[in-house]
C-alpha cells in the first residue's frame, strides 16, 4: 500500500511539472491561433507604420527566408517548392489580403491564389496579382544591416525583377523595417506564453545547479551541459544553442587571466568554493529564451556564499538597472549603450553590455545594445539608427568585472535575463536572479 502511495505521489509530481509543456497537437493549435492574430491584427498596423501597402515574401524549400519561417503554419516545417506570399494592405478600406502564389493554401490564414492549370507560370501569376492591386510600394526582403530581413536570395530577386513590368520597378523598396517589426513585435498572448517559457528555463537551471545533478569533486562542467541538453530533450523541447557551463575560482594567489568567449575551458571538475556560471536557452512555441545565472558551491560548514560574491551579484544587478532605466522608446541602441555604460562607470562599476533582441530567434532582429567586442557601439543600422520599439523582448545580457582580494584576481559577474519593453516601460519577463543558487541546497533542519 505504501509503495502504491509513493508511486501515485511521484506520478502527480511529474504531471504537475509536465503540465507546463503542451503536447505537439496542443502546440500546433496555439501556434496557428497566434499566427491568425498576428496576420489579422498586428500585420496591418505594421504595414501602415512602415508605409508599405504590399509585401512580397519569396522562398524555396530548405532555403527558407527567416521571415517566412515565422509565417508558416504549425504543420508546415518548411516552405514547399517555391512559396510566394503576397500581403496587400488597403488602408482606406481597412482590409488585409493574405495570398499565396502556391499550389495550396498556406495553412488557414493564407489562401492560394494560383491555379497552375489556368496559368502554368508562377511568376506571371504573381505579376497579375500585383497589377490588379496596383500598389504604391512593394516591399522585398533585402537589407544590408538586418540579417533576418535579408532573406530574398539572388536567384529569386533576379527572376522577380525580370518578370516585373517596368512601371513597377520604381516602387520596389526594402521591406527591412516591416520585416524587423514583424519579427520583434510580441502580442499580448505571446507575452503570457513567454512568462511560462522563461519559468521553464529557470526551473531547468535551478535543477542543474543543485545536488541532484552536481556532485562536487566528481561532476564536470561538460557533464552539466549534457544533462541540460538531455533534460530539454526529455521535456520535448529544443535548445537553440549548445549550453555552456564554466567556473571561476581562487587560483591559490596566482594571477588568473580571463578567457574569451571563444576559448572557454571545455571541461573542468566542479569543486567546493567555485562560482559556477551557465549560458542556456530553449525554444518552445516558436519563441526562444536566453539566460545566464550563477551558483556557488558550498564548502564544508558553509551555509551561504561568501559576502564578496553576494556583493558581486549586487553589482551585476546594478548594471542591469542602469541599462533598463535607459531603455526609452525612440532611443537607438548605441545611445542606450553609451548612457548606461557612462552611468555605471561613474558609479564605480566596470561594466560590459551586449544586450540583443530575443523572440522568434535567439539572436533576433531589432535594437542591438552593444556587442561584447563592440563596446563603443554597433556601426550598423540596428545599433545606430534602429530605435527602441514597444512590445519587444530583449536578452538583458551583460557583465561587470569585480576585484576579489580573497582570490587575488578579478572575476566577471555574467548575467542574462529576458526583459520586456512595453508601452508602460521595462519589466523582466519572469524576474531576474538576485541571489546566488547554492550547491547543495542548505538543509536548515540539519544545521548545514
Tab-separated table of C-alpha atoms in Angstrom:
chain	number	residue	atom	x	y	z
A	1	UNK	CA	0.000	0.000	0.000
A	2	UNK	CA	2.825	2.356	0.922
A	3	UNK	CA	4.577	1.634	-2.386
A	4	UNK	CA	1.369	2.419	-4.285
A	5	UNK	CA	1.008	5.719	-2.409
A	6	UNK	CA	4.604	6.704	-3.274
A	7	UNK	CA	4.060	5.792	-6.918
A	8	UNK	CA	0.922	7.945	-7.117
A	9	UNK	CA	2.801	10.847	-5.492
A	10	UNK	CA	5.644	10.562	-8.000
A	11	UNK	CA	3.193	10.469	-10.908
A	12	UNK	CA	1.397	13.541	-9.596
A	13	UNK	CA	4.673	15.422	-9.162
A	14	UNK	CA	5.671	14.515	-12.706
A	15	UNK	CA	2.288	15.594	-14.054
A	16	UNK	CA	2.447	18.948	-12.270
A	17	UNK	CA	5.788	19.648	-13.966
A	18	UNK	CA	4.679	18.202	-17.304
A	19	UNK	CA	1.577	20.401	-17.403
A	20	UNK	CA	3.855	23.316	-18.197
A	21	UNK	CA	4.655	21.674	-21.542
A	22	UNK	CA	1.917	21.252	-24.149
A	23	UNK	CA	1.627	18.198	-26.372
A	24	UNK	CA	2.628	18.541	-30.027
A	25	UNK	CA	-1.041	18.715	-31.069
A	26	UNK	CA	-1.801	21.388	-28.472
A	27	UNK	CA	1.257	23.371	-29.536
A	28	UNK	CA	0.101	23.343	-33.161
A	29	UNK	CA	-3.291	24.772	-32.161
A	30	UNK	CA	-1.676	27.569	-30.150
A	31	UNK	CA	0.859	28.404	-32.874
A	32	UNK	CA	-1.844	28.703	-35.537
A	33	UNK	CA	-4.101	30.790	-33.292
A	34	UNK	CA	-1.246	33.176	-32.566
A	35	UNK	CA	-0.445	33.409	-36.287
A	36	UNK	CA	-4.055	34.308	-37.035
A	37	UNK	CA	-3.910	37.191	-34.548
A	38	UNK	CA	-0.571	38.354	-35.906
A	39	UNK	CA	-1.766	38.345	-39.539
A	40	UNK	CA	-5.160	39.940	-38.938
A	41	UNK	CA	-4.406	42.413	-36.140
A	42	UNK	CA	-0.662	43.065	-35.959
A	43	UNK	CA	0.376	42.971	-39.625
A	44	UNK	CA	-1.965	45.764	-40.851
A	45	UNK	CA	-0.626	48.071	-38.130
A	46	UNK	CA	2.978	47.243	-39.005
A	47	UNK	CA	2.428	47.771	-42.736
A	48	UNK	CA	0.840	51.169	-42.074
A	49	UNK	CA	3.756	52.181	-39.852
A	50	UNK	CA	6.284	51.040	-42.464
A	51	UNK	CA	4.417	52.835	-45.258
A	52	UNK	CA	4.065	49.679	-47.357
A	53	UNK	CA	0.837	48.583	-48.988
A	54	UNK	CA	2.324	45.381	-50.444
A	55	UNK	CA	4.826	42.893	-49.056
A	56	UNK	CA	6.080	40.017	-51.194
A	57	UNK	CA	7.971	37.209	-49.459
A	58	UNK	CA	9.605	34.631	-51.728
A	59	UNK	CA	11.311	31.443	-50.571
A	60	UNK	CA	12.165	27.941	-51.668
A	61	UNK	CA	12.029	24.646	-49.823
A	62	UNK	CA	15.003	24.066	-47.469
A	63	UNK	CA	16.370	27.525	-48.233
A	64	UNK	CA	13.800	29.495	-46.269
A	65	UNK	CA	13.769	33.239	-45.751
A	66	UNK	CA	14.000	33.766	-41.944
A	67	UNK	CA	10.759	35.762	-42.133
A	68	UNK	CA	8.746	33.141	-43.980
A	69	UNK	CA	9.731	30.523	-41.406
A	70	UNK	CA	7.820	32.551	-38.807
A	71	UNK	CA	4.721	32.686	-41.041
A	72	UNK	CA	4.283	29.016	-41.849
A	73	UNK	CA	1.515	27.089	-40.087
A	74	UNK	CA	2.422	24.528	-37.439
A	75	UNK	CA	2.107	21.627	-39.872
A	76	UNK	CA	4.498	23.204	-42.374
A	77	UNK	CA	8.044	22.595	-41.204
A	78	UNK	CA	9.424	24.086	-44.422
A	79	UNK	CA	8.296	26.012	-47.465
A	80	UNK	CA	7.120	23.856	-50.380
A	81	UNK	CA	8.825	24.110	-53.750
A	82	UNK	CA	8.842	27.867	-54.349
A	83	UNK	CA	6.415	29.519	-51.935
A	84	UNK	CA	5.467	33.139	-52.625
A	85	UNK	CA	3.395	35.081	-50.110
A	86	UNK	CA	1.728	38.359	-51.026
A	87	UNK	CA	0.257	40.688	-48.410
A	88	UNK	CA	-1.793	43.641	-49.624
A	89	UNK	CA	-2.962	46.353	-47.242
A	90	UNK	CA	-5.798	48.656	-48.310
A	91	UNK	CA	-5.745	51.293	-45.615
A	92	UNK	CA	-8.803	53.133	-46.905
A	93	UNK	CA	-10.970	50.010	-46.740
A	94	UNK	CA	-9.092	48.748	-43.658
A	95	UNK	CA	-8.506	45.338	-45.254
A	96	UNK	CA	-5.546	42.988	-45.427
A	97	UNK	CA	-5.247	40.335	-48.146
A	98	UNK	CA	-3.059	37.313	-47.447
A	99	UNK	CA	-2.402	35.388	-50.631
A	100	UNK	CA	-0.119	32.530	-51.603
A	101	UNK	CA	1.195	32.128	-55.113
A	102	UNK	CA	1.454	28.436	-54.398
A	103	UNK	CA	-0.412	25.266	-55.309
A	104	UNK	CA	-2.219	25.117	-51.976
A	105	UNK	CA	-3.343	27.241	-49.062
A	106	UNK	CA	-0.604	28.012	-46.565
A	107	UNK	CA	-2.497	26.891	-43.502
A	108	UNK	CA	-5.849	28.515	-42.735
A	109	UNK	CA	-4.549	32.087	-42.822
A	110	UNK	CA	-3.101	32.435	-46.332
A	111	UNK	CA	-5.237	31.480	-49.328
A	112	UNK	CA	-3.851	30.022	-52.539
A	113	UNK	CA	-4.217	32.426	-55.456
A	114	UNK	CA	-2.601	30.297	-58.162
A	115	UNK	CA	-4.319	27.737	-60.355
A	116	UNK	CA	-1.494	26.155	-62.311
A	117	UNK	CA	-3.912	24.705	-64.881
A	118	UNK	CA	-5.105	28.224	-65.780
A	119	UNK	CA	-1.684	29.906	-65.570
A	120	UNK	CA	1.277	27.483	-65.628
A	121	UNK	CA	3.854	30.210	-64.928
A	122	UNK	CA	4.119	31.076	-61.227
A	123	UNK	CA	5.892	34.381	-61.869
A	124	UNK	CA	3.237	35.536	-64.345
A	125	UNK	CA	0.518	34.800	-61.820
A	126	UNK	CA	2.371	36.843	-59.205
A	127	UNK	CA	2.612	39.779	-61.606
A	128	UNK	CA	-1.114	39.514	-62.373
A	129	UNK	CA	-1.910	39.803	-58.655
A	130	UNK	CA	0.389	42.804	-58.298
A	131	UNK	CA	-1.042	44.565	-61.361
A	132	UNK	CA	-4.634	44.009	-60.198
A	133	UNK	CA	-3.874	45.766	-56.899
A	134	UNK	CA	-1.546	48.446	-58.291
A	135	UNK	CA	0.366	49.077	-55.027
A	136	UNK	CA	2.281	52.275	-54.316
A	137	UNK	CA	5.197	50.455	-52.677
A	138	UNK	CA	6.247	46.828	-52.909
A	139	UNK	CA	8.478	45.634	-50.109
A	140	UNK	CA	11.017	42.850	-50.650
A	141	UNK	CA	13.230	41.242	-48.021
A	142	UNK	CA	16.672	42.652	-48.743
A	143	UNK	CA	18.761	44.548	-46.202
A	144	UNK	CA	22.404	45.421	-45.665
A	145	UNK	CA	22.148	45.818	-41.884
A	146	UNK	CA	19.460	43.395	-40.699
A	147	UNK	CA	20.427	39.808	-41.488
A	148	UNK	CA	16.985	38.409	-40.656
A	149	UNK	CA	15.403	40.905	-43.091
A	150	UNK	CA	17.770	39.864	-45.918
A	151	UNK	CA	16.202	36.538	-46.840
A	152	UNK	CA	15.458	37.080	-50.532
A	153	UNK	CA	18.066	35.093	-52.455
A	154	UNK	CA	19.787	36.417	-55.582
A	155	UNK	CA	18.099	33.988	-57.982
A	156	UNK	CA	14.565	34.791	-56.828
A	157	UNK	CA	15.265	38.518	-56.833
A	158	UNK	CA	16.541	38.394	-60.383
A	159	UNK	CA	13.616	36.252	-61.567
A	160	UNK	CA	11.167	38.629	-59.915
A	161	UNK	CA	12.729	41.736	-61.449
A	162	UNK	CA	12.910	40.191	-64.937
A	163	UNK	CA	9.195	39.443	-64.833
A	164	UNK	CA	8.115	42.705	-63.175
A	165	UNK	CA	6.751	45.327	-65.612
A	166	UNK	CA	8.928	48.418	-65.782
A	167	UNK	CA	6.173	50.660	-64.433
A	168	UNK	CA	6.513	48.888	-61.082
A	169	UNK	CA	10.307	48.921	-60.881
A	170	UNK	CA	10.498	52.279	-59.126
A	171	UNK	CA	8.024	51.061	-56.498
A	172	UNK	CA	10.325	48.320	-55.219
A	173	UNK	CA	11.781	49.107	-51.775
A	174	UNK	CA	13.435	47.235	-48.950
A	175	UNK	CA	10.948	45.770	-46.505
A	176	UNK	CA	13.576	45.718	-43.758
A	177	UNK	CA	11.641	47.937	-41.336
A	178	UNK	CA	8.479	45.864	-41.749
A	179	UNK	CA	10.375	42.564	-41.557
A	180	UNK	CA	12.180	43.591	-38.374
A	181	UNK	CA	8.972	44.850	-36.761
A	182	UNK	CA	7.218	41.589	-37.671
A	183	UNK	CA	9.997	39.553	-36.078
A	184	UNK	CA	10.481	41.716	-32.980
A	185	UNK	CA	6.902	42.628	-32.006
A	186	UNK	CA	5.168	40.455	-29.422
A	187	UNK	CA	1.414	40.173	-28.999
A	188	UNK	CA	-0.353	40.085	-25.649
A	189	UNK	CA	-0.905	36.343	-25.862
A	190	UNK	CA	2.709	35.694	-26.807
A	191	UNK	CA	3.816	37.523	-23.668
A	192	UNK	CA	1.642	35.306	-21.473
A	193	UNK	CA	3.361	32.318	-23.075
A	194	UNK	CA	6.777	33.953	-22.720
A	195	UNK	CA	6.428	34.106	-18.947
A	196	UNK	CA	5.838	30.340	-18.864
A	197	UNK	CA	8.724	29.727	-21.250
A	198	UNK	CA	11.222	31.657	-19.130
A	199	UNK	CA	9.884	29.972	-15.985
A	200	UNK	CA	10.633	26.570	-17.515
A	201	UNK	CA	14.142	27.811	-18.362
A	202	UNK	CA	14.683	28.969	-14.770
A	203	UNK	CA	13.432	25.619	-13.437
A	204	UNK	CA	15.902	23.682	-15.594
A	205	UNK	CA	18.795	25.878	-14.470
A	206	UNK	CA	17.784	25.548	-10.809
A	207	UNK	CA	17.760	21.763	-11.100
A	208	UNK	CA	21.055	21.702	-12.990
A	209	UNK	CA	22.629	23.892	-10.298
A	210	UNK	CA	21.698	21.568	-7.446
A	211	UNK	CA	22.911	18.426	-5.722
A	212	UNK	CA	20.561	16.456	-7.984
A	213	UNK	CA	22.980	16.998	-10.834
A	214	UNK	CA	26.278	18.252	-9.375
A	215	UNK	CA	28.435	16.236	-7.005
A	216	UNK	CA	31.424	18.462	-6.161
A	217	UNK	CA	34.732	16.761	-6.877
A	218	UNK	CA	33.098	14.401	-9.365
A	219	UNK	CA	30.815	16.252	-11.777
A	220	UNK	CA	32.421	18.161	-14.639
A	221	UNK	CA	31.167	21.232	-16.456
A	222	UNK	CA	30.521	19.176	-19.596
A	223	UNK	CA	28.500	16.684	-17.519
A	224	UNK	CA	26.142	19.520	-16.594
A	225	UNK	CA	25.977	20.757	-20.179
A	226	UNK	CA	24.892	17.355	-21.440
A	227	UNK	CA	22.464	16.910	-18.545
A	228	UNK	CA	20.785	20.159	-19.644
A	229	UNK	CA	20.649	19.021	-23.260
A	230	UNK	CA	19.103	15.714	-22.233
A	231	UNK	CA	16.621	17.388	-19.885
A	232	UNK	CA	15.387	19.633	-22.690
A	233	UNK	CA	15.014	16.619	-24.996
A	234	UNK	CA	13.176	14.634	-22.329
A	235	UNK	CA	10.706	17.506	-21.907
A	236	UNK	CA	10.027	17.504	-25.643
A	237	UNK	CA	11.675	20.885	-26.157
A	238	UNK	CA	14.708	22.106	-28.099
A	239	UNK	CA	17.766	24.194	-27.386
A	240	UNK	CA	18.638	26.868	-29.928
A	241	UNK	CA	22.332	26.795	-28.956
A	242	UNK	CA	24.611	24.404	-27.156
A	243	UNK	CA	24.712	25.446	-23.465
A	244	UNK	CA	27.905	26.428	-21.697
A	245	UNK	CA	28.935	25.841	-18.085
A	246	UNK	CA	32.099	27.407	-16.684
A	247	UNK	CA	33.632	28.146	-13.299
A	248	UNK	CA	35.630	30.919	-11.696
A	249	UNK	CA	37.659	30.180	-8.581
A	250	UNK	CA	40.610	31.190	-6.474
A	251	UNK	CA	43.953	30.406	-8.041
A	252	UNK	CA	45.942	29.969	-4.810
A	253	UNK	CA	47.223	33.544	-5.009
A	254	UNK	CA	48.262	33.135	-8.631
A	255	UNK	CA	47.009	35.648	-11.143
A	256	UNK	CA	44.340	34.240	-13.443
A	257	UNK	CA	43.592	35.759	-16.827
A	258	UNK	CA	40.097	35.912	-18.227
A	259	UNK	CA	39.263	33.526	-21.005
A	260	UNK	CA	37.385	34.843	-24.027
A	261	UNK	CA	34.039	33.661	-25.326
A	262	UNK	CA	35.883	31.582	-27.912
A	263	UNK	CA	38.332	29.747	-25.654
A	264	UNK	CA	36.412	28.778	-22.538
A	265	UNK	CA	37.769	25.568	-20.995
A	266	UNK	CA	35.607	22.710	-22.226
A	267	UNK	CA	35.750	20.529	-19.136
A	268	UNK	CA	36.548	21.273	-15.518
A	269	UNK	CA	35.713	19.323	-12.369
A	270	UNK	CA	33.368	21.417	-10.234
A	271	UNK	CA	34.791	21.898	-6.736
A	272	UNK	CA	33.664	23.423	-3.415
A	273	UNK	CA	34.237	27.192	-3.458
A	274	UNK	CA	33.578	27.526	-7.196
A	275	UNK	CA	31.410	30.207	-8.742
A	276	UNK	CA	29.560	28.335	-11.482
A	277	UNK	CA	28.027	30.098	-14.481
A	278	UNK	CA	25.673	28.883	-17.198
A	279	UNK	CA	24.505	30.208	-20.561
A	280	UNK	CA	21.358	28.373	-21.620
A	281	UNK	CA	18.270	28.856	-23.758
A	282	UNK	CA	15.341	26.843	-25.079
A	283	UNK	CA	12.850	27.019	-27.945
A	284	UNK	CA	9.137	26.461	-27.376
A	285	UNK	CA	6.067	27.607	-29.306
A	286	UNK	CA	8.423	29.366	-31.746
A	287	UNK	CA	9.833	31.625	-29.042
A	288	UNK	CA	13.310	31.499	-27.541
A	289	UNK	CA	14.893	32.150	-24.161
A	290	UNK	CA	18.469	33.093	-23.328
A	291	UNK	CA	19.535	33.026	-19.701
A	292	UNK	CA	22.775	33.249	-17.699
A	293	UNK	CA	22.736	32.569	-13.978
A	294	UNK	CA	25.276	31.896	-11.219
A	295	UNK	CA	25.653	29.329	-8.454
A	296	UNK	CA	28.105	28.895	-5.605
A	297	UNK	CA	29.389	25.508	-4.452
A	298	UNK	CA	29.404	25.461	-0.656
A	299	UNK	CA	32.487	24.416	1.241
A	300	UNK	CA	32.124	22.191	4.329
A	301	UNK	CA	30.340	24.054	7.153
A	302	UNK	CA	29.336	26.938	4.859
A	303	UNK	CA	25.632	27.783	4.775
A	304	UNK	CA	25.864	30.750	2.402
A	305	UNK	CA	28.069	32.160	-0.303
A	306	UNK	CA	30.917	34.497	0.723
A	307	UNK	CA	29.941	38.149	1.085
A	308	UNK	CA	32.291	39.179	-1.727
A	309	UNK	CA	30.336	37.026	-4.205
A	310	UNK	CA	26.984	38.189	-2.845
A	311	UNK	CA	28.164	41.782	-3.282
A	312	UNK	CA	29.433	40.939	-6.774
A	313	UNK	CA	25.979	39.778	-7.813
A	314	UNK	CA	24.524	43.004	-6.434
A	315	UNK	CA	26.948	44.919	-8.657
A	316	UNK	CA	25.708	42.916	-11.623
A	317	UNK	CA	22.123	43.798	-10.729
A	318	UNK	CA	23.142	47.476	-10.539
A	319	UNK	CA	24.466	47.348	-14.098
A	320	UNK	CA	21.174	45.777	-15.168
A	321	UNK	CA	19.332	48.664	-13.517
A	322	UNK	CA	21.424	51.289	-15.290
A	323	UNK	CA	20.679	49.617	-18.614
A	324	UNK	CA	16.960	49.014	-18.180
A	325	UNK	CA	16.365	52.530	-16.830
A	326	UNK	CA	17.813	53.924	-20.055
A	327	UNK	CA	15.634	51.760	-22.314
A	328	UNK	CA	13.362	54.502	-23.658
A	329	UNK	CA	11.151	54.440	-26.752
A	330	UNK	CA	12.785	56.138	-29.711
A	331	UNK	CA	16.362	55.817	-28.401
A	332	UNK	CA	18.908	53.984	-30.548
A	333	UNK	CA	20.824	51.014	-29.244
A	334	UNK	CA	24.064	52.958	-29.358
A	335	UNK	CA	22.568	55.845	-27.362
A	336	UNK	CA	21.222	53.474	-24.711
A	337	UNK	CA	24.575	51.680	-24.545
A	338	UNK	CA	26.669	54.839	-24.190
A	339	UNK	CA	24.480	56.362	-21.471
A	340	UNK	CA	24.245	53.107	-19.499
A	341	UNK	CA	27.987	52.457	-19.608
A	342	UNK	CA	28.772	56.046	-18.622
A	343	UNK	CA	26.425	55.991	-15.635
A	344	UNK	CA	27.609	52.583	-14.454
A	345	UNK	CA	31.253	53.624	-14.674
A	346	UNK	CA	30.504	56.852	-12.795
A	347	UNK	CA	29.084	54.670	-10.029
A	348	UNK	CA	32.417	52.837	-9.756
A	349	UNK	CA	31.428	49.739	-11.746
A	350	UNK	CA	33.319	48.068	-14.596
A	351	UNK	CA	30.515	47.116	-16.987
A	352	UNK	CA	30.271	45.472	-20.366
A	353	UNK	CA	26.867	45.399	-22.095
A	354	UNK	CA	25.901	43.279	-25.102
A	355	UNK	CA	22.103	43.066	-24.978
A	356	UNK	CA	20.281	41.708	-28.010
A	357	UNK	CA	16.683	41.290	-29.224
A	358	UNK	CA	15.027	37.996	-28.298
A	359	UNK	CA	11.931	36.327	-29.637
A	360	UNK	CA	11.298	34.261	-32.745
A	361	UNK	CA	15.064	33.878	-32.938
A	362	UNK	CA	17.579	33.748	-30.105
A	363	UNK	CA	19.761	36.471	-31.558
A	364	UNK	CA	16.751	38.163	-33.082
A	365	UNK	CA	16.019	41.280	-35.110
A	366	UNK	CA	15.576	44.688	-33.535
A	367	UNK	CA	17.536	47.168	-31.465
A	368	UNK	CA	21.011	45.877	-30.651
A	369	UNK	CA	22.506	47.408	-27.494
A	370	UNK	CA	26.223	46.721	-27.775
A	371	UNK	CA	28.210	43.581	-28.545
A	372	UNK	CA	30.809	42.014	-26.290
A	373	UNK	CA	33.529	43.057	-28.745
A	374	UNK	CA	31.903	46.412	-29.698
A	375	UNK	CA	31.506	48.418	-26.516
A	376	UNK	CA	31.815	51.669	-28.452
A	377	UNK	CA	28.574	50.930	-30.298
A	378	UNK	CA	27.406	48.834	-33.217
A	379	UNK	CA	28.198	50.503	-36.520
A	380	UNK	CA	25.164	49.060	-38.261
A	381	UNK	CA	21.629	50.294	-38.704
A	382	UNK	CA	20.285	48.086	-35.900
A	383	UNK	CA	22.568	49.772	-33.367
A	384	UNK	CA	22.954	53.229	-34.817
A	385	UNK	CA	19.588	54.115	-36.354
A	386	UNK	CA	17.037	51.453	-35.444
A	387	UNK	CA	15.324	52.757	-32.342
A	388	UNK	CA	13.674	51.001	-29.415
A	389	UNK	CA	10.083	49.988	-30.055
A	390	UNK	CA	7.426	48.903	-27.545
A	391	UNK	CA	6.132	45.336	-27.238
A	392	UNK	CA	9.586	43.858	-27.762
A	393	UNK	CA	11.692	41.377	-25.805
A	394	UNK	CA	15.424	41.509	-25.110
A	395	UNK	CA	18.055	39.298	-23.567
A	396	UNK	CA	19.405	41.698	-20.935
A	397	UNK	CA	22.946	40.373	-21.323
A	398	UNK	CA	25.937	41.970	-19.640
A	399	UNK	CA	28.711	41.563	-17.118
A	400	UNK	CA	30.658	43.581	-14.603
A	401	UNK	CA	34.247	42.988	-13.575
A	402	UNK	CA	34.721	42.693	-9.817
A	403	UNK	CA	38.009	42.529	-7.946
A	404	UNK	CA	38.138	39.741	-5.353
A	405	UNK	CA	41.092	40.285	-2.961
A	406	UNK	CA	40.341	36.966	-1.276
A	407	UNK	CA	41.003	35.247	-4.588
A	408	UNK	CA	43.750	37.671	-5.648
A	409	UNK	CA	42.054	38.215	-9.005
A	410	UNK	CA	39.238	39.836	-10.929
A	411	UNK	CA	36.125	37.884	-11.828
A	412	UNK	CA	33.227	38.593	-14.144
A	413	UNK	CA	29.660	38.579	-12.903
A	414	UNK	CA	27.898	37.459	-16.086
A	415	UNK	CA	24.097	37.759	-16.176
A	416	UNK	CA	21.359	37.414	-18.765
A	417	UNK	CA	17.598	37.557	-18.361
A	418	UNK	CA	14.616	38.026	-20.685
A	419	UNK	CA	13.105	41.502	-20.400
A	420	UNK	CA	10.000	43.037	-21.974
A	421	UNK	CA	9.798	46.650	-23.106
A	422	UNK	CA	6.161	47.788	-23.369
A	423	UNK	CA	4.145	50.983	-23.508
A	424	UNK	CA	4.478	51.265	-19.725
A	425	UNK	CA	8.252	50.773	-19.729
A	426	UNK	CA	10.513	47.856	-18.884
A	427	UNK	CA	9.891	44.715	-16.842
A	428	UNK	CA	11.583	41.348	-16.558
A	429	UNK	CA	9.552	38.638	-18.237
A	430	UNK	CA	9.884	36.212	-15.317
A	431	UNK	CA	12.035	38.010	-12.769
A	432	UNK	CA	15.828	38.049	-12.524
A	433	UNK	CA	18.469	36.436	-10.347
A	434	UNK	CA	19.146	38.452	-7.197
A	435	UNK	CA	20.541	35.622	-5.045
A	436	UNK	CA	23.174	33.021	-5.866
A	437	UNK	CA	21.937	29.464	-6.218
A	438	UNK	CA	23.652	27.208	-3.676
A	439	UNK	CA	25.072	23.762	-4.376
A	440	UNK	CA	23.990	21.799	-2.410
A	441	UNK	CA	20.859	23.480	-1.092
A	442	UNK	CA	21.125	24.297	2.601
A	443	UNK	CA	19.204	21.903	4.854
A	444	UNK	CA	18.253	24.183	7.697
A	445	UNK	CA	16.766	21.473	9.876
A	446	UNK	CA	20.167	19.775	9.984
A	447	UNK	CA	22.104	22.957	10.542
A	448	UNK	CA	24.092	22.528	7.310
